[in-house]
PDB file of C-alpha atoms in Angstrom:
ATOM      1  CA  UNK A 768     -72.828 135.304 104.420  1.00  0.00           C
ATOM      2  CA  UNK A 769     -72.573 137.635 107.419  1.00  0.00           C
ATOM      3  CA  UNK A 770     -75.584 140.053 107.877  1.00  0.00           C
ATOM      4  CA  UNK A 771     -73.326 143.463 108.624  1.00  0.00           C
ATOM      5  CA  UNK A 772     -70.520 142.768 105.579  1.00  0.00           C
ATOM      6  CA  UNK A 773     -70.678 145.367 103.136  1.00  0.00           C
ATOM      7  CA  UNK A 774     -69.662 143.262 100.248  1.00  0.00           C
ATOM      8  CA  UNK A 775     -72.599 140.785 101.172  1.00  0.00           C
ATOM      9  CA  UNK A 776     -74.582 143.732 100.943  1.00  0.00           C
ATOM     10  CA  UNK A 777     -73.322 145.059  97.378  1.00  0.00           C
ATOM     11  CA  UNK A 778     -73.693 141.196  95.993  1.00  0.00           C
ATOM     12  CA  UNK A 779     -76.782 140.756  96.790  1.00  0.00           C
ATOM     13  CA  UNK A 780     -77.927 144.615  95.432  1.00  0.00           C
ATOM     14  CA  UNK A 781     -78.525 146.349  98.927  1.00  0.00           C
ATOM     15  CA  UNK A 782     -75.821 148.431  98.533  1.00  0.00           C
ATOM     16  CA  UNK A 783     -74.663 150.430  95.209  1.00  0.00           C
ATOM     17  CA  UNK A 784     -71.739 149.396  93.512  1.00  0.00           C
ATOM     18  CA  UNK A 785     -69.741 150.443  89.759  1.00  0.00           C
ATOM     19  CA  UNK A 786     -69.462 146.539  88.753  1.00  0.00           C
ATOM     20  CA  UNK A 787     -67.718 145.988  86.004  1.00  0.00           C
ATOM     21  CA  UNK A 788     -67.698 142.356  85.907  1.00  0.00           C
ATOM     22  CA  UNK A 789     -70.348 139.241  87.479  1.00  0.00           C
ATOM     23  CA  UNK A 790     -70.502 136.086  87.471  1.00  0.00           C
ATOM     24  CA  UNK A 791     -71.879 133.179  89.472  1.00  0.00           C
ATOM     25  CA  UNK A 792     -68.885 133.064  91.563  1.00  0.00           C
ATOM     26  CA  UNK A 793     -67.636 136.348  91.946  1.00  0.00           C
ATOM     27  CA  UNK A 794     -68.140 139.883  91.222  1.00  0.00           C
ATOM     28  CA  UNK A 795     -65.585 143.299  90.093  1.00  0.00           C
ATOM     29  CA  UNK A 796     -66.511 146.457  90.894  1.00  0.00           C
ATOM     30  CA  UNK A 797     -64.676 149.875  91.191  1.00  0.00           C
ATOM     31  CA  UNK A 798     -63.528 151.035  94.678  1.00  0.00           C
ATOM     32  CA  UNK A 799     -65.378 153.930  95.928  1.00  0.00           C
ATOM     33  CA  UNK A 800     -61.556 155.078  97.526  1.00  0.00           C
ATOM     34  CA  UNK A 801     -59.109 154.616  95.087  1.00  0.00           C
ATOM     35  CA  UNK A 802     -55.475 154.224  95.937  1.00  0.00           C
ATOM     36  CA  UNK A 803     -54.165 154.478  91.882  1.00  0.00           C
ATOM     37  CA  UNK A 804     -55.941 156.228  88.468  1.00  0.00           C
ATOM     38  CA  UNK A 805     -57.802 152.733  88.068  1.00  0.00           C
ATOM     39  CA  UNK A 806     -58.609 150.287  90.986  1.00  0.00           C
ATOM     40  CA  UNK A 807     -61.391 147.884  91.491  1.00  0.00           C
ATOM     41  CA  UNK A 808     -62.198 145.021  93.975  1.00  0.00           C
ATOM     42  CA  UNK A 809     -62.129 141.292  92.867  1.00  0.00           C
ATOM     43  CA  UNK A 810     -64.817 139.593  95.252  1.00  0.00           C
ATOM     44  CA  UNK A 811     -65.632 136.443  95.423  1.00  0.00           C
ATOM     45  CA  UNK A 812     -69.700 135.620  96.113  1.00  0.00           C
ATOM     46  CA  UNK A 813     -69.230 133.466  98.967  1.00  0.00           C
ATOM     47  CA  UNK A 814     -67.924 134.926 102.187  1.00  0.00           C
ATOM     48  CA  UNK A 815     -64.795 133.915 103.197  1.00  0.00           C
ATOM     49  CA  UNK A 816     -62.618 136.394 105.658  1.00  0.00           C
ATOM     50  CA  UNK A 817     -59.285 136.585 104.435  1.00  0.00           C
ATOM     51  CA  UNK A 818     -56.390 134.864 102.872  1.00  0.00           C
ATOM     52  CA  UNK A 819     -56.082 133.216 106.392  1.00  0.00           C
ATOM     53  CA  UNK A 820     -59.393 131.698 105.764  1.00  0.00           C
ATOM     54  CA  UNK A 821     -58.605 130.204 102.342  1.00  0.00           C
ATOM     55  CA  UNK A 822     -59.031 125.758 102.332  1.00  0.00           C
ATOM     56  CA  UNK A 823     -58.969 123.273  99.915  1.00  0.00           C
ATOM     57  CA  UNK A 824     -62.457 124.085  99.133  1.00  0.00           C
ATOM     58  CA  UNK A 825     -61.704 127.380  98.031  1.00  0.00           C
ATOM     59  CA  UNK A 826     -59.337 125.974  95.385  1.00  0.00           C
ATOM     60  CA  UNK A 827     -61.900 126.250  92.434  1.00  0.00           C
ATOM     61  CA  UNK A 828     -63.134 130.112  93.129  1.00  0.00           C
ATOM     62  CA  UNK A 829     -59.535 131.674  93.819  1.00  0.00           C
ATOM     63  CA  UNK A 830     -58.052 129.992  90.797  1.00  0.00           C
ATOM     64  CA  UNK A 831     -60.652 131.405  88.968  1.00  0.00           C
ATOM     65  CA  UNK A 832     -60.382 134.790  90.406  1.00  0.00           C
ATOM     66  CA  UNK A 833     -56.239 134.870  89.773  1.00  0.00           C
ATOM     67  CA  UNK A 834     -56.905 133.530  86.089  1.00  0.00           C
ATOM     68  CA  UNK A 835     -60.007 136.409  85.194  1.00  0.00           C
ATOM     69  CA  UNK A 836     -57.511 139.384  86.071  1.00  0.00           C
ATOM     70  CA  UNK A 837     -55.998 139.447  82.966  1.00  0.00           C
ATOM     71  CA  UNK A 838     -59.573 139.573  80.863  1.00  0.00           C
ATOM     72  CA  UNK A 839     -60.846 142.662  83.779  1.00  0.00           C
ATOM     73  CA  UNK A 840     -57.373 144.229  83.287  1.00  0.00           C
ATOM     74  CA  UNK A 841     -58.341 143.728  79.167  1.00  0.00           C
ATOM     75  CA  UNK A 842     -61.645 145.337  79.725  1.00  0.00           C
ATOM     76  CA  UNK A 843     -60.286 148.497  81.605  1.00  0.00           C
ATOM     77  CA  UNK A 844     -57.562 149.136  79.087  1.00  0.00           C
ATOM     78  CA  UNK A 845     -54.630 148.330  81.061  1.00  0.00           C
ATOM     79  CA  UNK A 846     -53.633 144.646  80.597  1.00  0.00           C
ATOM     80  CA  UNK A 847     -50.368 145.492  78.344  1.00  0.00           C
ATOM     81  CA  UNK A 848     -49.557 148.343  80.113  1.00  0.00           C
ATOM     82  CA  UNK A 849     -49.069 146.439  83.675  1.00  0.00           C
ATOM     83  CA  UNK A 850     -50.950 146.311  86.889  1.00  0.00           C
ATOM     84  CA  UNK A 851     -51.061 145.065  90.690  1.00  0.00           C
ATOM     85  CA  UNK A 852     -53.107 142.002  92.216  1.00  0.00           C
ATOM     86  CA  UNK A 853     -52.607 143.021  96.098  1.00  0.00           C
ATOM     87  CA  UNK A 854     -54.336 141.196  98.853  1.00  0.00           C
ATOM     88  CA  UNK A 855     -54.196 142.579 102.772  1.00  0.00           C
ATOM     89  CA  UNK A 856     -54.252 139.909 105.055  1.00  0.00           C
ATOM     90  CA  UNK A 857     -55.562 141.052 108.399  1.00  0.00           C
ATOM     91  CA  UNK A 858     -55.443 144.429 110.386  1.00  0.00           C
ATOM     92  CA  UNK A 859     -51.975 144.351 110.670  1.00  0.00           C
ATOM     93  CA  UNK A 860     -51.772 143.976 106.625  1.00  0.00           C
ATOM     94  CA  UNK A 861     -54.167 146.386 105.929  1.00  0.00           C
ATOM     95  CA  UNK A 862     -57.198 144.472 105.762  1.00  0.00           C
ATOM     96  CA  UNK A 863     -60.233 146.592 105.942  1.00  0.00           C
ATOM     97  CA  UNK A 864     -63.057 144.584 105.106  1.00  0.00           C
ATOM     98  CA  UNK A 865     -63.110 141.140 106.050  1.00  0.00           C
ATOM     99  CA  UNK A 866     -64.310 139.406 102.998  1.00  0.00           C
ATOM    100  CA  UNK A 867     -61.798 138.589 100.908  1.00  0.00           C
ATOM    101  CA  UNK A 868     -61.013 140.730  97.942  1.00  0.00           C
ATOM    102  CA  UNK A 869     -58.144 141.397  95.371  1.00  0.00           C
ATOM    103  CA  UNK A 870     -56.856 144.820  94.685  1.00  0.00           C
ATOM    104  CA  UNK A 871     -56.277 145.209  90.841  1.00  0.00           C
ATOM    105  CA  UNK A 872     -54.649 148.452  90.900  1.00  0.00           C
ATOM    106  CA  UNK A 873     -52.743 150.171  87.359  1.00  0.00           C
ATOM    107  CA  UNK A 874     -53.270 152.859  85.056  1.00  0.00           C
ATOM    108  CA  UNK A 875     -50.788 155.068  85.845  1.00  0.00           C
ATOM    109  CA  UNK A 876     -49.290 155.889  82.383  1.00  0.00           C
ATOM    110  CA  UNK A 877     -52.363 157.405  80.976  1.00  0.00           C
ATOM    111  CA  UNK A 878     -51.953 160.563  83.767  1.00  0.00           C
TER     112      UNK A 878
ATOM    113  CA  UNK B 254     -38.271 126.560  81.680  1.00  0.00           C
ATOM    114  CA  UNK B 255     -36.775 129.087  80.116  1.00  0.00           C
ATOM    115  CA  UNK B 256     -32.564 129.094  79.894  1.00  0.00           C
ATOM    116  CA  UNK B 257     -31.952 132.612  81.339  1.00  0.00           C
ATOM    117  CA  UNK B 258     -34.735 132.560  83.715  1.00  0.00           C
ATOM    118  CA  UNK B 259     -32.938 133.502  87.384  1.00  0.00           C
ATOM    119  CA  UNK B 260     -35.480 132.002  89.135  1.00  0.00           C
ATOM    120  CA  UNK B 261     -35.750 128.498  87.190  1.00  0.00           C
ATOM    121  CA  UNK B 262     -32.094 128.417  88.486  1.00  0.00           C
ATOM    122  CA  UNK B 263     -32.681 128.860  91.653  1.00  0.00           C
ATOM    123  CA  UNK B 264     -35.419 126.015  91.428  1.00  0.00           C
ATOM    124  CA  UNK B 265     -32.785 124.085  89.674  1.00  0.00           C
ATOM    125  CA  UNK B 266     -30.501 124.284  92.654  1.00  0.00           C
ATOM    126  CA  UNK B 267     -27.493 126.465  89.591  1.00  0.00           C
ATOM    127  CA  UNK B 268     -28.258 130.005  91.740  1.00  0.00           C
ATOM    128  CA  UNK B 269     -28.686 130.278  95.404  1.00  0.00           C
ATOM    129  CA  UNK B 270     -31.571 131.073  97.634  1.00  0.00           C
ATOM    130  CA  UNK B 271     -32.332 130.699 101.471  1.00  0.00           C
ATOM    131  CA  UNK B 272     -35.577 128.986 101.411  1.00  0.00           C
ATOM    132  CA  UNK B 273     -38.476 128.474 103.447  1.00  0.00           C
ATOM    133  CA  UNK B 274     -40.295 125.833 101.717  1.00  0.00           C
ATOM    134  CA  UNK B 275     -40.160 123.790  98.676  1.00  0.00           C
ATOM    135  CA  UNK B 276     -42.592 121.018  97.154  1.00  0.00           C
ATOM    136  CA  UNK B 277     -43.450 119.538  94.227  1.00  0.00           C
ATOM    137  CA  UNK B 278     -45.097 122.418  92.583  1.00  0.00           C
ATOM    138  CA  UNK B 279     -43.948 125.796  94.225  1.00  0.00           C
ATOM    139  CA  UNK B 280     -40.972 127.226  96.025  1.00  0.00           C
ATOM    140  CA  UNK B 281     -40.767 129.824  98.661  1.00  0.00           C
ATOM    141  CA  UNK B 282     -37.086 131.943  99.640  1.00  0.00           C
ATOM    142  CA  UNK B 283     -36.207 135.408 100.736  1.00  0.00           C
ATOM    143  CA  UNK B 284     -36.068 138.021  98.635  1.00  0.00           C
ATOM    144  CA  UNK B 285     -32.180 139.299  98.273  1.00  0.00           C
ATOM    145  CA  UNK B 286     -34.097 143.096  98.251  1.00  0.00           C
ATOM    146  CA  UNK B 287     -36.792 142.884 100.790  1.00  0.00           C
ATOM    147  CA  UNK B 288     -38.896 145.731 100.740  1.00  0.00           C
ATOM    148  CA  UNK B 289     -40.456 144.823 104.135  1.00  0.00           C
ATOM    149  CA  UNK B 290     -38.888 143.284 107.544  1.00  0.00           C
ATOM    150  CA  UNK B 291     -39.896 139.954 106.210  1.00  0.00           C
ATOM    151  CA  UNK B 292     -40.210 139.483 102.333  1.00  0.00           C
ATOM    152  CA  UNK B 293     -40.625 136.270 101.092  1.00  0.00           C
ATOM    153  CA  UNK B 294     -41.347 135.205  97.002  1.00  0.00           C
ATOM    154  CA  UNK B 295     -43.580 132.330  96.240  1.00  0.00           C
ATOM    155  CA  UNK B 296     -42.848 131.048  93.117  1.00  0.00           C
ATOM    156  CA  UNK B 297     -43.802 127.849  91.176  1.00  0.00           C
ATOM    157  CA  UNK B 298     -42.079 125.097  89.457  1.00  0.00           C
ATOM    158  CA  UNK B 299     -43.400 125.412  86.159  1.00  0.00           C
ATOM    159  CA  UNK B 300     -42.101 128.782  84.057  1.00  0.00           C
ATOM    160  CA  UNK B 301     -45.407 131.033  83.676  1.00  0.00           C
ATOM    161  CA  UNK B 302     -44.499 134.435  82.701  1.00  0.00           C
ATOM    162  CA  UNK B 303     -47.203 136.387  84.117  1.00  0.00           C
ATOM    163  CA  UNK B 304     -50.280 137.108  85.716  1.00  0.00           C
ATOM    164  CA  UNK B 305     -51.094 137.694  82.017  1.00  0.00           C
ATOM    165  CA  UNK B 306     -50.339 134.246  81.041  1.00  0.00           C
ATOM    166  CA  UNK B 307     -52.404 132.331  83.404  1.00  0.00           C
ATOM    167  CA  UNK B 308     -54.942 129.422  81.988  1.00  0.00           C
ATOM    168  CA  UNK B 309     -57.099 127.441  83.405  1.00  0.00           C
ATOM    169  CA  UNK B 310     -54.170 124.300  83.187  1.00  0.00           C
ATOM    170  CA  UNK B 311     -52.301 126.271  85.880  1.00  0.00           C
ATOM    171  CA  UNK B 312     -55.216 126.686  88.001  1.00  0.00           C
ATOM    172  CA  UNK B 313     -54.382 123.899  90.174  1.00  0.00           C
ATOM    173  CA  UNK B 314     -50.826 125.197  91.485  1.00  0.00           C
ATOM    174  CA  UNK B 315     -52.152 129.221  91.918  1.00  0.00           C
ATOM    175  CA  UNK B 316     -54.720 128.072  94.101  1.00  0.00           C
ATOM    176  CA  UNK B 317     -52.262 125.969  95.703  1.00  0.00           C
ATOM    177  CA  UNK B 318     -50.315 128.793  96.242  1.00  0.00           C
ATOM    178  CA  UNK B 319     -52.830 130.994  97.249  1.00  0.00           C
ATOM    179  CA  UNK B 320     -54.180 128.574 100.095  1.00  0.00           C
ATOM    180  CA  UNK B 321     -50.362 128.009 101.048  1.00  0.00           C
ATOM    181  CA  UNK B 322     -50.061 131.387 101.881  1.00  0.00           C
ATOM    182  CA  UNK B 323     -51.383 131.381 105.257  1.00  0.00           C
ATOM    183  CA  UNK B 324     -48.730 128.483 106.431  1.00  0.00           C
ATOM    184  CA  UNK B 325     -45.865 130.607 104.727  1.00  0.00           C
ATOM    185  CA  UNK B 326     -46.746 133.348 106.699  1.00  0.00           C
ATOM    186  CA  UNK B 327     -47.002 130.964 110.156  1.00  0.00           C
ATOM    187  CA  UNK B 328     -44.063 129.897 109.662  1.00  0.00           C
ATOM    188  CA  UNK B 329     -42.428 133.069 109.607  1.00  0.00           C
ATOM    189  CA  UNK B 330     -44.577 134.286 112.627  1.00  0.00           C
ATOM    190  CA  UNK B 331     -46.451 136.918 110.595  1.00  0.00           C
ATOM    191  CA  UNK B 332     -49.459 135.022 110.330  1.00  0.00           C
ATOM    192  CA  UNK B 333     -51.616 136.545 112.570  1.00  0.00           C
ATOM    193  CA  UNK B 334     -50.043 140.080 112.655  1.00  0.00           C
ATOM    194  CA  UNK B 335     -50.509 140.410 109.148  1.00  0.00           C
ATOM    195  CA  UNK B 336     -48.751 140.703 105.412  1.00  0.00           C
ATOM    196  CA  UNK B 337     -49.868 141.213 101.672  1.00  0.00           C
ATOM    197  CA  UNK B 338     -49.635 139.043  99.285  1.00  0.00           C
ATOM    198  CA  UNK B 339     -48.337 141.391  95.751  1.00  0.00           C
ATOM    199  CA  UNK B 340     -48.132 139.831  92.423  1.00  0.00           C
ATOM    200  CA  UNK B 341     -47.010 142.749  90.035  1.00  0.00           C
ATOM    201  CA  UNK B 342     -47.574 142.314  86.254  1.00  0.00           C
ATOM    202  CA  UNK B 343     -45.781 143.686  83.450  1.00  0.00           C
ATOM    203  CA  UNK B 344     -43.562 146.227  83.505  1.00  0.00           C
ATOM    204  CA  UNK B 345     -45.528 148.851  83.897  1.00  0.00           C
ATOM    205  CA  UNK B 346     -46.781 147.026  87.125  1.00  0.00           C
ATOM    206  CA  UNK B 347     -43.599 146.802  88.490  1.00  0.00           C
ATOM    207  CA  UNK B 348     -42.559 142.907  87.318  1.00  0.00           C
ATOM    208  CA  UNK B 349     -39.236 142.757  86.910  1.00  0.00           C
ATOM    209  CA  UNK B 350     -38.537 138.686  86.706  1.00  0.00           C
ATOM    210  CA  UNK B 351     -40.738 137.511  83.794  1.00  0.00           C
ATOM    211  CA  UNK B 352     -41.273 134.405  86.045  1.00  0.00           C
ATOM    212  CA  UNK B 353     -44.593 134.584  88.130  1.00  0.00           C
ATOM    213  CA  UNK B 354     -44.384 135.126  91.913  1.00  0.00           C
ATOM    214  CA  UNK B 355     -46.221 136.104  94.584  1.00  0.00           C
ATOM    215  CA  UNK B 356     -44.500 138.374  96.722  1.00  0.00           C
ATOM    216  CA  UNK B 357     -45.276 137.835 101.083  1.00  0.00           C
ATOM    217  CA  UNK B 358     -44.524 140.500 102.754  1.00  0.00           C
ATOM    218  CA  UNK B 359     -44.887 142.008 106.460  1.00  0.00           C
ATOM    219  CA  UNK B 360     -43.312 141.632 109.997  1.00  0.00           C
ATOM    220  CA  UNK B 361     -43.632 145.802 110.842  1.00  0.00           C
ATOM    221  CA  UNK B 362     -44.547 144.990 113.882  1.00  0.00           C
ATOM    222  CA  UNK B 363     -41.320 143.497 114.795  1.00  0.00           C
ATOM    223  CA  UNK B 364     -39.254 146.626 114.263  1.00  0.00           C
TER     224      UNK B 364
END
């Protein structure tokens, strides 16, 4: 948990967030820039940096993060009609915030 | 395993493909169209279809693929200077082998 991360902050309620799907491991919630028609942020609760970061111990959470996309894809209406899972890894991928997160990114066909 | 699947044949060793890694449950080799200076696939043994068809039995080889990540990418130098990790799902996502992968992508920096 780092003090200044602003997904630290929206998990634990400081900062306002669209969520769309909690748990005791992670959290969904809509990006307040989106780059497609829908696209929301996969985050898991505990702070880890990046894909870089990512250990053994990390095994349980990501799986579970990976195998939920298809039930928040369900619940925004665009599980059939295809999406994107996109992770940046670091500045020079396009990382913003360091906490890792998952891009789910789709609904194009319905504009 | 499915009979037609192109990349089951490449696991199989009947199509070719210039890897980078291979183990008991995953495979990494160049994509034949990268979209990126370096563009890798990650893509495991067993024959998952999607994204979509993920359960919690295959939990234990996405996070394993997840965590690998970071070593694919040091061993193609683009660890630190950064790549995404792009797993597109359905059609409408952009998936065009019915055969999950993770695509690795990045090197920009390079050019």
């Amino acid at each position: 948990m780092t003090i200044d991360c602003i997904f630290c902050r929206i998990i634990k309620g400081e900062s306002p967030a669209n969520f769309v799907y909690k748990d005791e491991d992670m959290v969904v919630f809509h990006n307040i820039k989106p780059s497609a028609p829908i696209h929301v942020l996969m985050v898991p609760i505990e702070h880890i940096e990046s894909v870089n970061s990512l250990e053994e111990s990390h095994g349980k959470v990501i799986s579970k993060m990976m195998i939920k996309a298809k039930e928040v894809a369900q619940s925004l209406g665009i599980r059939d009609s295809g999406y994107k899972l996109i992770l940046n890894v670091e500045k020079g991928g396009g990382q913003v915030i360091f906490h890792l997160h998952i891009h789910l990114i789709g609904g194009w066909e319905k504009r």
